[in-house]
Amino acid sequence: MSRDNPRRSCLAHPAARAAAAAAAVFLFLAAPSADAQQRYGAAAIEQSLAGFTSTARVLVIAAHPDDEDTQAIAWLARGQHVETAYLSLTRGDGGQDLIGPELGEALGAIRTEELLAARRIDGGRQYFTRAFDFGFSKNAEETARHWPRDSILGDAVTVIRAFRPHVIHSVWTGTRADGHGHHEYAGQVARAAYDAAGDTIRFPVAKYGPAWEPLKFYRRGAAIRFPVNEYDPILGETYAAIAANSRSQHRSQGFAGVALRSIVPGGGGGRGGFGGGVVREASRVNESTPSASEHSIFDGVDTTFARLVSAAPPAIRGQLAAAGARADSATAVLDYARPWEVVPLVARMAGAVHAARHAVQPCRARACTAADADLDAALDLLDRRAQQALVAAAEVELDPIAPRELLAVGDSLPVTVAIVNHGRTAVTVRDVRATGAPSGSFGAVTLAPDSGVAVRKVVRGYPAVGAWWLGAHPEGMLTGRMSPADGVERAAGGATDLVPGVAVSEESRRTSEVWVTLEIAGQAVPVNAGPLVFRSADPLMGVQDRPLVGVPPVTLAFDASAEFVPASKPIDRQVLLTIQSYADSPRTFTLGISAPRGLKVDSAPASVTLQAGERRELSLRLRGTLGAGRHELRATGTYADGSTFGTGFATINYPHIRPIHIYGTSVLGLQAVDVAVAQGLNVAYVQGAGDASPGYLAELGIPVTVIQPEEIGKANLARFSTVVLGTRAFDASPSLVAFVPRLLDYARGGGTLVVQYGQNMAQAKAVFPYPLGWAQPAERVTVEDVPVTVLDPAAKVLTSPNRLGPGDWNGWVQERALYMPSTIDPRYQAPIEMHDPGEKENRGAILVTPLGKGTFVFTTLALFRQLPAGVPGGARLWANLLSAGKATAAGPTP
């Protein structure tokens, strides 16, 4: 099952093209991937060769994917050739989604890919801890109840010991001024990790890696500022522009337009101007120097290449010194229009570094001094840069191509590694290795200038792996569910096996990898050619590279992950089960459908045989009665040998990120809820951001028509009893403001207008018939189980057609209400009050007022989260809000 971007009608999936002849090599390379400009050409040479001897390392730490300091990362990584990484404590699972319906862990997967897209632009690397984003938090103490300090601190220490930064830059201060409990917590953990990374008693080497003590610790400030508006003539833009383009990848958070914002010359902008900066808080090297007197974050830190030579074993010191000298010589004489002239120097440099890397045992396998650990990390970096510099200078292009994107577990697939020599020097291909391919003998091939070869391999054995960080808890990827315990569960005992995983940078995780050993100018050097990819042509986006991944041979996926059904009433419903084969041969199995007591399933075949690649959709009829509560419908396949499977597989596609393959058990959750729907209810729904409510309302038996914002001006609204503006509708569609007069006229004419919260409702104040005011920041109720005080027990929205009781406020997820008004005109009726512990009362969760012949309703409740989570009270409240203007009798309390 594929879930494409809902704002695009489809994604093209052209048939895979096989590489059958050497001439096909040039077809493969005629439309290289977007990453090619980073791997080849003048920019690649400059980034890898000119900065070859720059081996300083900086780690930026913050809480969420979009917290990163992209200006610092871009200037350091692209401008100063500093190895720079970003550690985000979370993957942003608890945020909101402006581009689609995904929430929870699925949104976390999207935001992970957005960060990786950002790092490909600004040149940084990416790490995460296991902290699960449980939603907005007001202080670090609340956050610590979800994220055990030792667990998250241990993850941060693990990352520091793996990356080994000389300098740590904490984006947040660790104080209330950070404005978010996660931010405050991240600022505190960053400093604690700086202090504790060398403590092998508290954090043993066997679990957390070899000790490493960063030399300096900075926080965001203005003592040292980064000249991000310097123009790079090779990259063709300023570092501020690179940073803006990087940040614009956070499109699920509404940052697509960031790249359009320019820094105005003067006042810190323009050529040579400065962007953000940092201030020193701690140092192990120049404590006596006042922070205000520093000129660079590396003041007092030995970042010279000579430090590595002196730390190297005597047997390789000469090689390492020679490598640095050759890099300097090649940089001095390099003509970007004639890069082949430095190939002999670069080849000897790469050969020396490769030999040095293999002569020094990695620190993770032995006890290391600080100098040893520094050398070890530097050698990894030098080896990568040497590989890139060599292929860029020699103008050799490497393209590992698979004929399709998905490979079933146990199947094999022929792949092609295209190698083209565009340069002026002969290149000999000594070996080609690929993950999952036999490593048999290889006949060397010499490529004359302007020639190429297609090396064919057969790969197999790829595992079906989705989001690795979910461990044994993948179900949330398909359901979007989360609970108050999720942050604890992910970070504590439920996932201790994942602790070593945080030490691996996210961009280096690949299902496949191809290595090509090239002999150039007498030096044989293994070069990482990247993962195998399926190359396709999208009619809108052009050439797309999609990494080859493993999938189950057969998947079973219901069309939805959860549905509402009426409680204690007859059910007669069709549900769709998609059975998909990804295998290369026919598969026969017994299909089992496990239904809850009281429910009968018709139309399910006992046995299924699928041909290779066949897709079959089964319409299953559900009949019966279910009591109130959550029930499960489960699909399972059983092969003749007794082995079983029951995995749902889905793909999330958006044009700005790589495809995301997610898994979950083949289960359809059925939430039976006792809900009454007013007669004559007919709803028009204008969807907002991350708003999947219309589908859930339809399952409750409510007639719903989704209309687009631009249709409001011409739609016949009079045929609807209720018009709803979805969550953050004005944020998702700013043009909606133009239709506010028509919407208010609709209400005055007798309709019910329901408006849900927005992030900045003050900009859409015309939609409110009477004044409301918001504090800055706006008030919220983040504790999802705080008591709800009923102020008006007779209020229609609490009694009709469903009489709400205390139980309807139980089981809510993540939060109660967002962006609540703090000043309310008395003409609004406020039937309930809620507030977080220790805070003042707030009556802004539900506001109702008569408007002409109709009714206006404004709610800041997080209903968009409650429906996907199957919260019965959320469903019953929705039915009441939609009926606020209808004459109905009060219903019973279930």
XYZ file of N, CA, C and O in Angstrom, residues 277-348:
288
model
N 25.458 33.548 16.269
C 26.747 33.349 16.897
C 26.617 32.555 18.175
O 25.562 32.000 18.483
N 27.707 32.498 18.934
C 27.763 31.703 20.157
C 28.544 32.455 21.223
O 29.271 33.403 20.936
N 28.378 31.983 22.456
C 29.146 32.510 23.571
C 29.679 31.326 24.370
O 28.972 30.346 24.595
N 30.930 31.418 24.783
C 31.560 30.308 25.500
C 31.053 30.211 26.927
O 30.937 31.207 27.627
N 30.775 28.980 27.355
C 30.356 28.739 28.726
C 31.385 27.923 29.501
O 31.510 28.073 30.718
N 32.113 27.063 28.816
C 33.102 26.226 29.499
C 34.228 25.890 28.547
O 34.032 25.833 27.327
N 35.415 25.666 29.101
C 36.567 25.321 28.279
C 37.550 24.507 29.113
O 37.710 24.733 30.317
N 38.209 23.582 28.451
C 39.263 22.796 29.082
C 40.640 23.202 28.557
O 41.633 22.576 28.907
N 40.681 24.230 27.694
C 41.962 24.586 27.076
C 42.371 26.035 27.290
O 43.556 26.349 27.309
N 41.437 26.939 27.385
C 41.816 28.351 27.544
C 40.926 29.041 28.565
O 40.382 30.115 28.323
N 40.787 28.399 29.731
C 39.900 28.919 30.755
C 40.246 30.349 31.164
O 39.364 31.129 31.523
N 41.516 30.703 31.100
C 41.930 32.027 31.572
C 41.597 33.139 30.588
O 41.634 34.317 30.936
N 41.277 32.784 29.368
C 40.937 33.799 28.368
C 39.464 34.153 28.472
O 38.608 33.264 28.373
N 39.136 35.411 28.685
C 37.718 35.792 28.765
C 36.984 35.425 27.483
O 37.524 35.549 26.374
N 35.765 34.998 27.642
C 34.970 34.616 26.476
C 34.852 35.764 25.485
O 34.914 35.566 24.268
N 34.703 36.981 25.999
C 34.533 38.138 25.115
C 35.784 38.435 24.310
O 35.721 39.165 23.312
N 36.932 37.887 24.716
C 38.185 38.157 24.005
C 38.455 37.145 22.895
O 39.432 37.288 22.158
N 37.621 36.125 22.780
C 37.856 35.098 21.762
C 37.474 35.603 20.371
O 36.571 36.418 20.205
N 38.188 35.081 19.391
C 37.901 35.409 17.988
C 37.352 34.219 17.229
O 36.783 34.384 16.145
N 37.550 33.028 17.763
C 37.120 31.805 17.092
C 36.726 30.779 18.142
O 37.257 30.787 19.265
N 35.798 29.911 17.788
C 35.428 28.849 18.714
C 36.570 27.860 18.906
O 36.539 27.047 19.838
N 37.593 27.932 18.060
C 38.732 27.020 18.179
C 39.938 27.677 18.862
O 41.019 27.086 18.894
N 39.743 28.878 19.404
C 40.839 29.481 20.162
C 41.270 28.523 21.269
O 40.449 28.054 22.068
N 42.573 28.241 21.309
C 43.108 27.336 22.312
C 43.073 25.871 21.931
O 43.622 25.026 22.644
N 42.412 25.538 20.818
C 42.303 24.145 20.369
C 43.300 23.914 19.236
O 43.337 24.680 18.267
N 44.103 22.877 19.348
C 45.047 22.537 18.283
C 44.286 21.793 17.189
O 43.923 20.628 17.331
N 44.011 22.471 16.093
C 43.310 21.852 14.970
C 44.245 21.628 13.782
O 43.791 21.326 12.686
N 45.548 21.783 13.984
C 46.494 21.648 12.883
C 46.637 20.191 12.462
O 46.404 19.255 13.242
N 47.059 20.003 11.250
C 47.302 18.644 10.742
C 48.509 18.036 11.454
O 48.595 16.810 11.608
N 49.400 18.889 11.921
C 50.605 18.398 12.593
C 50.274 17.605 13.851
O 51.010 16.693 14.242
N 49.164 17.937 14.525
C 48.811 17.211 15.740
C 48.529 15.746 15.429
O 48.810 14.856 16.242
N 47.944 15.493 14.235
C 47.643 14.118 13.846
C 48.920 13.355 13.529
O 49.062 12.183 13.886
N 49.848 14.034 12.869
C 51.119 13.383 12.520
C 51.869 12.981 13.783
O 52.393 11.869 13.900
N 51.873 13.869 14.780
C 52.609 13.559 16.006
C 51.932 12.454 16.808
O 52.593 11.714 17.550
N 50.601 12.305 16.663
C 49.877 11.266 17.405
C 49.913 9.922 16.700
O 49.595 8.905 17.306
N 50.307 9.906 15.427
C 50.282 8.672 14.650
C 51.411 7.737 15.076
O 52.469 8.183 15.536
N 51.208 6.428 14.945
C 52.296 5.481 15.205
C 53.496 5.803 14.315
O 53.327 6.266 13.173
N 54.690 5.581 14.802
C 55.888 5.936 14.019
C 55.880 5.352 12.612
O 56.364 5.992 11.670
N 55.302 4.162 12.425
C 55.348 3.504 11.122
C 54.579 4.260 10.053
O 54.858 4.078 8.853
N 53.596 5.097 10.433
C 52.790 5.771 9.412
C 52.936 7.284 9.464
O 52.271 7.985 8.701
N 53.768 7.799 10.344
C 53.894 9.258 10.424
C 54.340 9.860 9.112
O 53.837 10.901 8.671
N 55.283 9.192 8.480
C 55.778 9.701 7.203
C 54.682 9.718 6.153
O 54.552 10.685 5.391
N 53.882 8.641 6.086
C 52.788 8.580 5.118
C 51.773 9.688 5.372
O 51.305 10.352 4.428
N 51.437 9.889 6.640
C 50.421 10.887 6.959
C 50.928 12.295 6.671
O 50.195 13.133 6.109
N 52.177 12.562 7.023
C 52.756 13.871 6.725
C 52.803 14.116 5.223
O 52.506 15.216 4.736
N 53.152 13.067 4.478
C 53.204 13.198 3.014
C 51.822 13.438 2.434
O 51.654 14.218 1.482
N 50.814 12.780 3.009
C 49.448 12.989 2.523
C 49.033 14.443 2.701
O 48.443 15.058 1.805
N 49.330 15.027 3.861
C 49.001 16.428 4.083
C 49.742 17.346 3.144
O 49.168 18.310 2.617
N 51.015 17.060 2.918
C 51.815 17.893 2.016
C 51.283 17.817 0.593
O 51.234 18.834 -0.118
N 50.908 16.613 0.160
C 50.379 16.469 -1.210
C 49.027 17.167 -1.357
O 48.728 17.730 -2.414
N 48.220 17.118 -0.306
C 46.948 17.833 -0.362
C 47.191 19.335 -0.502
O 46.530 20.013 -1.308
N 48.140 19.873 0.270
C 48.452 21.298 0.174
C 48.992 21.647 -1.211
O 48.629 22.681 -1.798
N 49.849 20.788 -1.741
C 50.422 21.037 -3.072
C 49.342 20.994 -4.143
O 49.297 21.846 -5.037
N 48.469 19.994 -4.064
C 47.408 19.875 -5.058
C 46.472 21.070 -4.991
O 46.048 21.601 -6.026
N 46.164 21.516 -3.778
C 45.296 22.681 -3.626
C 45.943 23.928 -4.220
O 45.274 24.744 -4.869
N 47.254 24.068 -4.035
C 47.963 25.261 -4.521
C 47.984 25.347 -6.030
O 47.920 26.452 -6.591
N 48.069 24.214 -6.714
C 48.205 24.242 -8.179
C 46.902 23.889 -8.885
O 46.860 23.858 -10.112
N 45.835 23.613 -8.123
C 44.597 23.149 -8.732
C 43.971 24.208 -9.631
O 43.791 25.354 -9.229
N 43.659 23.814 -10.859
C 42.874 24.612 -11.790
C 41.542 23.869 -11.938
O 41.506 22.752 -12.449
N 40.464 24.488 -11.465
C 39.186 23.782 -11.449
C 38.715 23.408 -12.852
O 37.881 22.507 -12.999
N 39.231 24.070 -13.868
C 38.871 23.703 -15.238
C 39.734 22.561 -15.765
O 39.422 21.974 -16.796
N 40.827 22.247 -15.064
C 41.729 21.177 -15.493
C 42.114 20.308 -14.289
O 43.278 20.202 -13.912
N 41.114 19.682 -13.650
C 41.385 18.955 -12.410
C 42.289 17.747 -12.595
O 42.937 17.308 -11.631
N 42.351 17.200 -13.805
C 43.166 16.009 -14.037
C 44.654 16.252 -13.796
O 45.409 15.320 -13.572
N 45.056 17.518 -13.815
C 46.470 17.812 -13.638
C 46.969 17.476 -12.234
O 48.162 17.259 -12.024
N 46.034 17.435 -11.239
C 46.467 17.130 -9.873
C 46.197 15.669 -9.510
O 46.399 15.270 -8.353
N 45.758 14.868 -10.475
C 45.426 13.466 -10.183
C 46.608 12.711 -9.566
O 46.434 11.985 -8.584
N 47.840 12.831 -10.096
C 48.949 12.083 -9.474
C 49.139 12.440 -7.990
O 49.353 11.558 -7.155
N 49.065 13.726 -7.672
C 49.211 14.136 -6.267
C 48.066 13.601 -5.409
O 48.288 13.064 -4.314
N 46.847 13.725 -5.922
C 45.682 13.295 -5.150
C 45.674 11.780 -4.992
O 45.325 11.250 -3.928
N 46.092 11.061 -6.022
C 46.121 9.597 -5.938
C 47.106 9.141 -4.865
O 46.799 8.242 -4.061
N 48.291 9.741 -4.829
C 49.262 9.350 -3.803
C 48.771 9.757 -2.417
O 49.005 9.050 -1.428
